[in-house]
mmCIF file with all atom_site columns, C-alpha atoms in Angstrom:
data_model
loop_
_atom_site.group_PDB
_atom_site.id
_atom_site.type_symbol
_atom_site.label_atom_id
_atom_site.label_alt_id
_atom_site.label_comp_id
_atom_site.label_asym_id
_atom_site.label_entity_id
_atom_site.label_seq_id
_atom_site.pdbx_PDB_ins_code
_atom_site.Cartn_x
_atom_site.Cartn_y
_atom_site.Cartn_z
_atom_site.occupancy
_atom_site.B_iso_or_equiv
_atom_site.pdbx_formal_charge
_atom_site.auth_seq_id
_atom_site.auth_comp_id
_atom_site.auth_asym_id
_atom_site.auth_atom_id
_atom_site.pdbx_PDB_model_num
ATOM 1   C CA . MET A 1 1   ? 4.592  59.550 103.637 1.00 38.00 ? 1059 MET A CA 1
ATOM 2   C CA . PRO A 1 2   ? 4.514  62.869 105.515 1.00 42.00 ? 1060 PRO A CA 1
ATOM 3   C CA . TYR A 1 3   ? 8.267  63.009 106.186 1.00 41.00 ? 1061 TYR A CA 1
ATOM 4   C CA . PRO A 1 4   ? 11.037 62.860 103.605 1.00 45.00 ? 1062 PRO A CA 1
ATOM 5   C CA . GLU A 1 5   ? 13.202 59.769 103.545 1.00 49.00 ? 1063 GLU A CA 1
ATOM 6   C CA . GLN A 1 6   ? 16.552 60.281 105.217 1.00 45.00 ? 1064 GLN A CA 1
ATOM 7   C CA . SER A 1 7   ? 19.508 58.210 104.243 1.00 46.00 ? 1065 SER A CA 1
ATOM 8   C CA . ARG A 1 8   ? 22.239 57.157 106.612 1.00 45.00 ? 1066 ARG A CA 1
ATOM 9   C CA . ALA A 1 9   ? 24.497 59.649 104.851 1.00 48.00 ? 1067 ALA A CA 1
ATOM 10  C CA . ALA A 1 10  ? 22.339 62.466 106.231 1.00 47.00 ? 1068 ALA A CA 1
ATOM 11  C CA . TYR A 1 11  ? 23.772 61.748 109.685 1.00 46.00 ? 1069 TYR A CA 1
ATOM 12  C CA . ILE A 1 12  ? 27.447 61.621 108.676 1.00 50.00 ? 1070 ILE A CA 1
ATOM 13  C CA . LYS A 1 13  ? 29.388 64.776 109.494 1.00 53.00 ? 1071 LYS A CA 1
ATOM 14  C CA . GLN A 1 14  ? 32.993 65.764 108.976 1.00 56.00 ? 1072 GLN A CA 1
ATOM 15  C CA . ASP A 1 15  ? 33.973 64.906 112.558 1.00 58.00 ? 1073 ASP A CA 1
ATOM 16  C CA . THR A 1 16  ? 32.151 61.540 112.619 1.00 59.00 ? 1074 THR A CA 1
ATOM 17  C CA . ILE A 1 17  ? 34.248 58.428 113.151 1.00 57.00 ? 1075 ILE A CA 1
ATOM 18  C CA . ARG A 1 18  ? 33.731 56.048 110.261 1.00 61.00 ? 1076 ARG A CA 1
ATOM 19  C CA . PHE A 1 19  ? 33.485 52.412 111.233 1.00 57.00 ? 1077 PHE A CA 1
ATOM 20  C CA . ASP A 1 20  ? 34.419 49.726 108.782 1.00 59.00 ? 1078 ASP A CA 1
ATOM 21  C CA . ASP A 1 21  ? 34.818 45.980 109.160 1.00 60.00 ? 1079 ASP A CA 1
ATOM 22  C CA . LYS A 1 22  ? 37.921 46.265 111.352 1.00 69.00 ? 1080 LYS A CA 1
ATOM 23  C CA . LEU A 1 23  ? 37.703 46.227 115.130 1.00 72.00 ? 1081 LEU A CA 1
ATOM 24  C CA . ILE A 1 24  ? 38.843 49.415 116.832 1.00 80.00 ? 1082 ILE A CA 1
ATOM 25  C CA . THR A 1 25  ? 41.733 49.107 119.273 1.00 83.00 ? 1083 THR A CA 1
ATOM 26  C CA . CYS A 1 26  ? 42.725 51.269 122.218 1.00 85.00 ? 1084 CYS A CA 1
ATOM 27  C CA . PRO A 1 27  ? 45.792 53.418 121.506 1.00 85.00 ? 1085 PRO A CA 1
ATOM 28  C CA . HIS A 1 28  ? 47.022 52.910 125.107 1.00 87.00 ? 1086 HIS A CA 1
ATOM 29  C CA . CYS A 1 29  ? 46.703 49.151 125.671 1.00 89.00 ? 1087 CYS A CA 1
ATOM 30  C CA . ASP A 1 30  ? 46.054 47.852 122.128 1.00 83.00 ? 1088 ASP A CA 1
ATOM 31  C CA . GLY A 1 31  ? 42.955 46.008 123.389 1.00 83.00 ? 1089 GLY A CA 1
ATOM 32  C CA . TYR A 1 32  ? 39.697 46.039 121.483 1.00 80.00 ? 1090 TYR A CA 1
ATOM 33  C CA . ILE A 1 33  ? 37.364 48.926 122.264 1.00 83.00 ? 1091 ILE A CA 1
ATOM 34  C CA . ARG A 1 34  ? 33.966 47.652 123.300 1.00 77.00 ? 1092 ARG A CA 1
ATOM 35  C CA . PRO A 1 35  ? 30.806 49.647 122.578 1.00 77.00 ? 1093 PRO A CA 1
ATOM 36  C CA . ASP A 1 36  ? 28.963 50.958 125.644 1.00 78.00 ? 1094 ASP A CA 1
ATOM 37  C CA . ILE A 1 37  ? 26.059 48.556 125.284 1.00 79.00 ? 1095 ILE A CA 1
ATOM 38  C CA . VAL A 1 38  ? 24.716 45.468 127.010 1.00 80.00 ? 1096 VAL A CA 1
ATOM 39  C CA . TRP A 1 39  ? 24.670 42.344 124.851 1.00 78.00 ? 1097 TRP A CA 1
ATOM 40  C CA . PHE A 1 40  ? 21.919 39.720 125.130 1.00 79.00 ? 1098 PHE A CA 1
ATOM 41  C CA . GLY A 1 41  ? 22.551 37.509 128.126 1.00 82.00 ? 1099 GLY A CA 1
ATOM 42  C CA . GLU A 1 42  ? 24.627 40.099 129.984 1.00 84.00 ? 1100 GLU A CA 1
ATOM 43  C CA . ALA A 1 43  ? 23.492 41.665 133.245 1.00 86.00 ? 1101 ALA A CA 1
ATOM 44  C CA . LEU A 1 44  ? 22.433 45.293 133.141 1.00 87.00 ? 1102 LEU A CA 1
ATOM 45  C CA . PRO A 1 45  ? 24.531 47.679 135.261 1.00 90.00 ? 1103 PRO A CA 1
ATOM 46  C CA . VAL A 1 46  ? 22.810 47.777 138.663 1.00 93.00 ? 1104 VAL A CA 1
ATOM 47  C CA . GLN A 1 47  ? 22.857 51.561 139.163 1.00 94.00 ? 1105 GLN A CA 1
ATOM 48  C CA . ALA A 1 48  ? 21.668 52.254 135.620 1.00 92.00 ? 1106 ALA A CA 1
ATOM 49  C CA . TRP A 1 49  ? 18.822 49.749 136.026 1.00 94.00 ? 1107 TRP A CA 1
ATOM 50  C CA . GLN A 1 50  ? 17.748 51.236 139.365 1.00 96.00 ? 1108 GLN A CA 1
ATOM 51  C CA . THR A 1 51  ? 17.745 54.711 137.813 1.00 97.00 ? 1109 THR A CA 1
ATOM 52  C CA . ALA A 1 52  ? 15.639 53.460 134.874 1.00 96.00 ? 1110 ALA A CA 1
ATOM 53  C CA . GLU A 1 53  ? 13.118 51.786 137.191 1.00 97.00 ? 1111 GLU A CA 1
ATOM 54  C CA . GLU A 1 54  ? 12.797 54.900 139.340 1.00 98.00 ? 1112 GLU A CA 1
ATOM 55  C CA . ALA A 1 55  ? 12.339 57.118 136.281 1.00 98.00 ? 1113 ALA A CA 1
ATOM 56  C CA . ALA A 1 56  ? 9.724  54.771 134.783 1.00 98.00 ? 1114 ALA A CA 1
ATOM 57  C CA . ALA A 1 57  ? 7.812  54.550 138.055 1.00 98.00 ? 1115 ALA A CA 1
ATOM 58  C CA . ASN A 1 58  ? 7.659  58.344 138.407 1.00 98.00 ? 1116 ASN A CA 1
ATOM 59  C CA . CYS A 1 59  ? 7.128  59.611 134.858 1.00 98.00 ? 1117 CYS A CA 1
ATOM 60  C CA . ASP A 1 60  ? 4.006  61.128 133.337 1.00 98.00 ? 1118 ASP A CA 1
ATOM 61  C CA . VAL A 1 61  ? 4.906  60.000 129.819 1.00 96.00 ? 1119 VAL A CA 1
ATOM 62  C CA . PHE A 1 62  ? 7.027  56.984 128.902 1.00 96.00 ? 1120 PHE A CA 1
ATOM 63  C CA . ILE A 1 63  ? 8.428  56.907 125.361 1.00 95.00 ? 1121 ILE A CA 1
ATOM 64  C CA . SER A 1 64  ? 9.594  53.554 124.003 1.00 93.00 ? 1122 SER A CA 1
ATOM 65  C CA . ILE A 1 65  ? 11.816 54.092 120.968 1.00 93.00 ? 1123 ILE A CA 1
ATOM 66  C CA . GLY A 1 66  ? 12.775 51.477 118.388 1.00 86.00 ? 1124 GLY A CA 1
ATOM 67  C CA . THR A 1 67  ? 12.330 48.331 120.441 1.00 83.00 ? 1125 THR A CA 1
ATOM 68  C CA . SER A 1 68  ? 10.201 45.230 120.172 1.00 78.00 ? 1126 SER A CA 1
ATOM 69  C CA . SER A 1 69  ? 9.183  45.661 123.830 1.00 79.00 ? 1127 SER A CA 1
ATOM 70  C CA . LEU A 1 70  ? 9.545  41.909 124.209 1.00 79.00 ? 1128 LEU A CA 1
ATOM 71  C CA . VAL A 1 71  ? 12.986 41.464 125.789 1.00 82.00 ? 1129 VAL A CA 1
ATOM 72  C CA . TYR A 1 72  ? 13.040 41.564 129.582 1.00 86.00 ? 1130 TYR A CA 1
ATOM 73  C CA . PRO A 1 73  ? 13.929 43.120 131.893 1.00 88.00 ? 1131 PRO A CA 1
ATOM 74  C CA . ALA A 1 74  ? 13.854 46.331 129.804 1.00 86.00 ? 1132 ALA A CA 1
ATOM 75  C CA . ALA A 1 75  ? 10.421 45.503 128.373 1.00 88.00 ? 1133 ALA A CA 1
ATOM 76  C CA . GLY A 1 76  ? 9.033  45.748 131.908 1.00 93.00 ? 1134 GLY A CA 1
ATOM 77  C CA . LEU A 1 77  ? 9.817  49.460 132.141 1.00 95.00 ? 1135 LEU A CA 1
ATOM 78  C CA . SER A 1 78  ? 6.821  50.487 130.033 1.00 94.00 ? 1136 SER A CA 1
ATOM 79  C CA . GLN A 1 79  ? 4.590  48.249 132.170 1.00 94.00 ? 1137 GLN A CA 1
ATOM 80  C CA . LEU A 1 80  ? 5.970  49.836 135.336 1.00 97.00 ? 1138 LEU A CA 1
ATOM 81  C CA . ALA A 1 81  ? 5.302  53.305 133.929 1.00 97.00 ? 1139 ALA A CA 1
ATOM 82  C CA . LYS A 1 82  ? 1.754  52.361 132.889 1.00 97.00 ? 1140 LYS A CA 1
ATOM 83  C CA . GLN A 1 83  ? 0.998  50.830 136.319 1.00 97.00 ? 1141 GLN A CA 1
ATOM 84  C CA . ASN A 1 84  ? 1.959  54.157 137.862 1.00 98.00 ? 1142 ASN A CA 1
ATOM 85  C CA . GLY A 1 85  ? -0.336 56.187 135.610 1.00 97.00 ? 1143 GLY A CA 1
ATOM 86  C CA . ALA A 1 86  ? 1.946  57.207 132.731 1.00 98.00 ? 1144 ALA A CA 1
ATOM 87  C CA . GLN A 1 87  ? 0.864  57.526 129.127 1.00 97.00 ? 1145 GLN A CA 1
ATOM 88  C CA . VAL A 1 88  ? 2.957  55.165 126.989 1.00 95.00 ? 1146 VAL A CA 1
ATOM 89  C CA . ILE A 1 89  ? 4.121  56.269 123.535 1.00 95.00 ? 1147 ILE A CA 1
ATOM 90  C CA . GLU A 1 90  ? 5.827  53.917 121.118 1.00 94.00 ? 1148 GLU A CA 1
ATOM 91  C CA . ILE A 1 91  ? 8.020  55.176 118.271 1.00 95.00 ? 1149 ILE A CA 1
ATOM 92  C CA . ASN A 1 92  ? 8.843  52.368 115.898 1.00 93.00 ? 1150 ASN A CA 1
ATOM 93  C CA . PRO A 1 93  ? 8.680  51.826 112.128 1.00 93.00 ? 1151 PRO A CA 1
ATOM 94  C CA . ASP A 1 94  ? 7.374  48.331 112.948 1.00 90.00 ? 1152 ASP A CA 1
ATOM 95  C CA . PRO A 1 95  ? 4.820  48.747 115.764 1.00 86.00 ? 1153 PRO A CA 1
ATOM 96  C CA . THR A 1 96  ? 4.572  46.036 118.385 1.00 85.00 ? 1154 THR A CA 1
ATOM 97  C CA . PRO A 1 97  ? 1.367  44.340 119.517 1.00 85.00 ? 1155 PRO A CA 1
ATOM 98  C CA . ASN A 1 98  ? 1.874  45.826 122.983 1.00 82.00 ? 1156 ASN A CA 1
ATOM 99  C CA . THR A 1 99  ? -1.579 46.467 124.451 1.00 88.00 ? 1157 THR A CA 1
ATOM 100 C CA . ILE A 1 100 ? -0.415 49.038 127.031 1.00 92.00 ? 1158 ILE A CA 1
ATOM 101 C CA . VAL A 1 101 ? 0.684  51.555 124.391 1.00 93.00 ? 1159 VAL A CA 1
ATOM 102 C CA . ASP A 1 102 ? -1.531 54.651 124.266 1.00 96.00 ? 1160 ASP A CA 1
ATOM 103 C CA . ILE A 1 103 ? 0.004  56.296 121.184 1.00 95.00 ? 1161 ILE A CA 1
ATOM 104 C CA . THR A 1 104 ? 1.960  54.624 118.386 1.00 94.00 ? 1162 THR A CA 1
ATOM 105 C CA . ILE A 1 105 ? 4.075  56.726 116.028 1.00 94.00 ? 1163 ILE A CA 1
ATOM 106 C CA . ILE A 1 106 ? 5.004  54.605 113.028 1.00 94.00 ? 1164 ILE A CA 1
ATOM 107 C CA . GLU A 1 107 ? 8.270  56.175 111.913 1.00 94.00 ? 1165 GLU A CA 1
ATOM 108 C CA . LYS A 1 108 ? 12.029 55.872 112.228 1.00 94.00 ? 1166 LYS A CA 1
ATOM 109 C CA . ALA A 1 109 ? 13.376 57.496 115.391 1.00 94.00 ? 1167 ALA A CA 1
ATOM 110 C CA . GLY A 1 110 ? 15.929 59.494 113.409 1.00 93.00 ? 1168 GLY A CA 1
ATOM 111 C CA . VAL A 1 111 ? 13.132 61.092 111.419 1.00 95.00 ? 1169 VAL A CA 1
ATOM 112 C CA . ILE A 1 112 ? 10.522 61.746 114.089 1.00 94.00 ? 1170 ILE A CA 1
ATOM 113 C CA . LEU A 1 113 ? 12.611 62.636 117.160 1.00 94.00 ? 1171 LEU A CA 1
ATOM 114 C CA . PRO A 1 114 ? 14.063 65.858 115.743 1.00 95.00 ? 1172 PRO A CA 1
ATOM 115 C CA . LEU A 1 115 ? 10.539 66.951 114.797 1.00 95.00 ? 1173 LEU A CA 1
ATOM 116 C CA . LEU A 1 116 ? 9.158  66.091 118.245 1.00 92.00 ? 1174 LEU A CA 1
ATOM 117 C CA . ILE A 1 117 ? 11.986 67.934 119.979 1.00 93.00 ? 1175 ILE A CA 1
ATOM 118 C CA . GLU A 1 118 ? 11.375 70.978 117.783 1.00 95.00 ? 1176 GLU A CA 1
ATOM 119 C CA . GLU A 1 119 ? 7.668  70.961 118.643 1.00 93.00 ? 1177 GLU A CA 1
ATOM 120 C CA . ILE A 1 120 ? 8.208  70.391 122.367 1.00 89.00 ? 1178 ILE A CA 1
ATOM 121 C CA . THR A 1 121 ? 10.833 73.106 122.728 1.00 93.00 ? 1179 THR A CA 1
ATOM 122 C CA . ALA A 1 122 ? 8.529  75.555 120.927 1.00 93.00 ? 1180 ALA A CA 1
ATOM 123 C CA . LEU A 1 123 ? 5.864  75.156 123.645 1.00 88.00 ? 1181 LEU A CA 1
#
C-alpha cells in the first residue's frame, strides 16, 4: 500500500467534540441537536440541490467521494456532469461498477484528499 494507514485517532484534536452514545441536546431549548445531513427518504433542500445540479452541469471535473453512486437523486449528478463533458473521478476504497467513471482512486478519502490538495495547490 503506497500510503500509511491512518487511524481514526489521527483526526482527533484537542478542540474536537467527542461523541459518545448519548444524544446531544441544545443548551437553549433542551431539544436534540440534529446533524446537518439528509436521511434516506427525506427530500433534499431545494436550493442546495439546484446549486449541485448547476455545478455538476458546468464542471470540467466531477469528483465522487466515498459513495456507492447508486442512490438517486444524488447519483445522477455524476451522469449530468459526464453528459456535459466532464471527466468523472471516483475516490472510494470500494470502487463501484459505474461505467461513466474515467479515473478510479481506490483509497479512503481521509488519506487521499490531503495528498491531492497538496499536489493541486503546488501547481
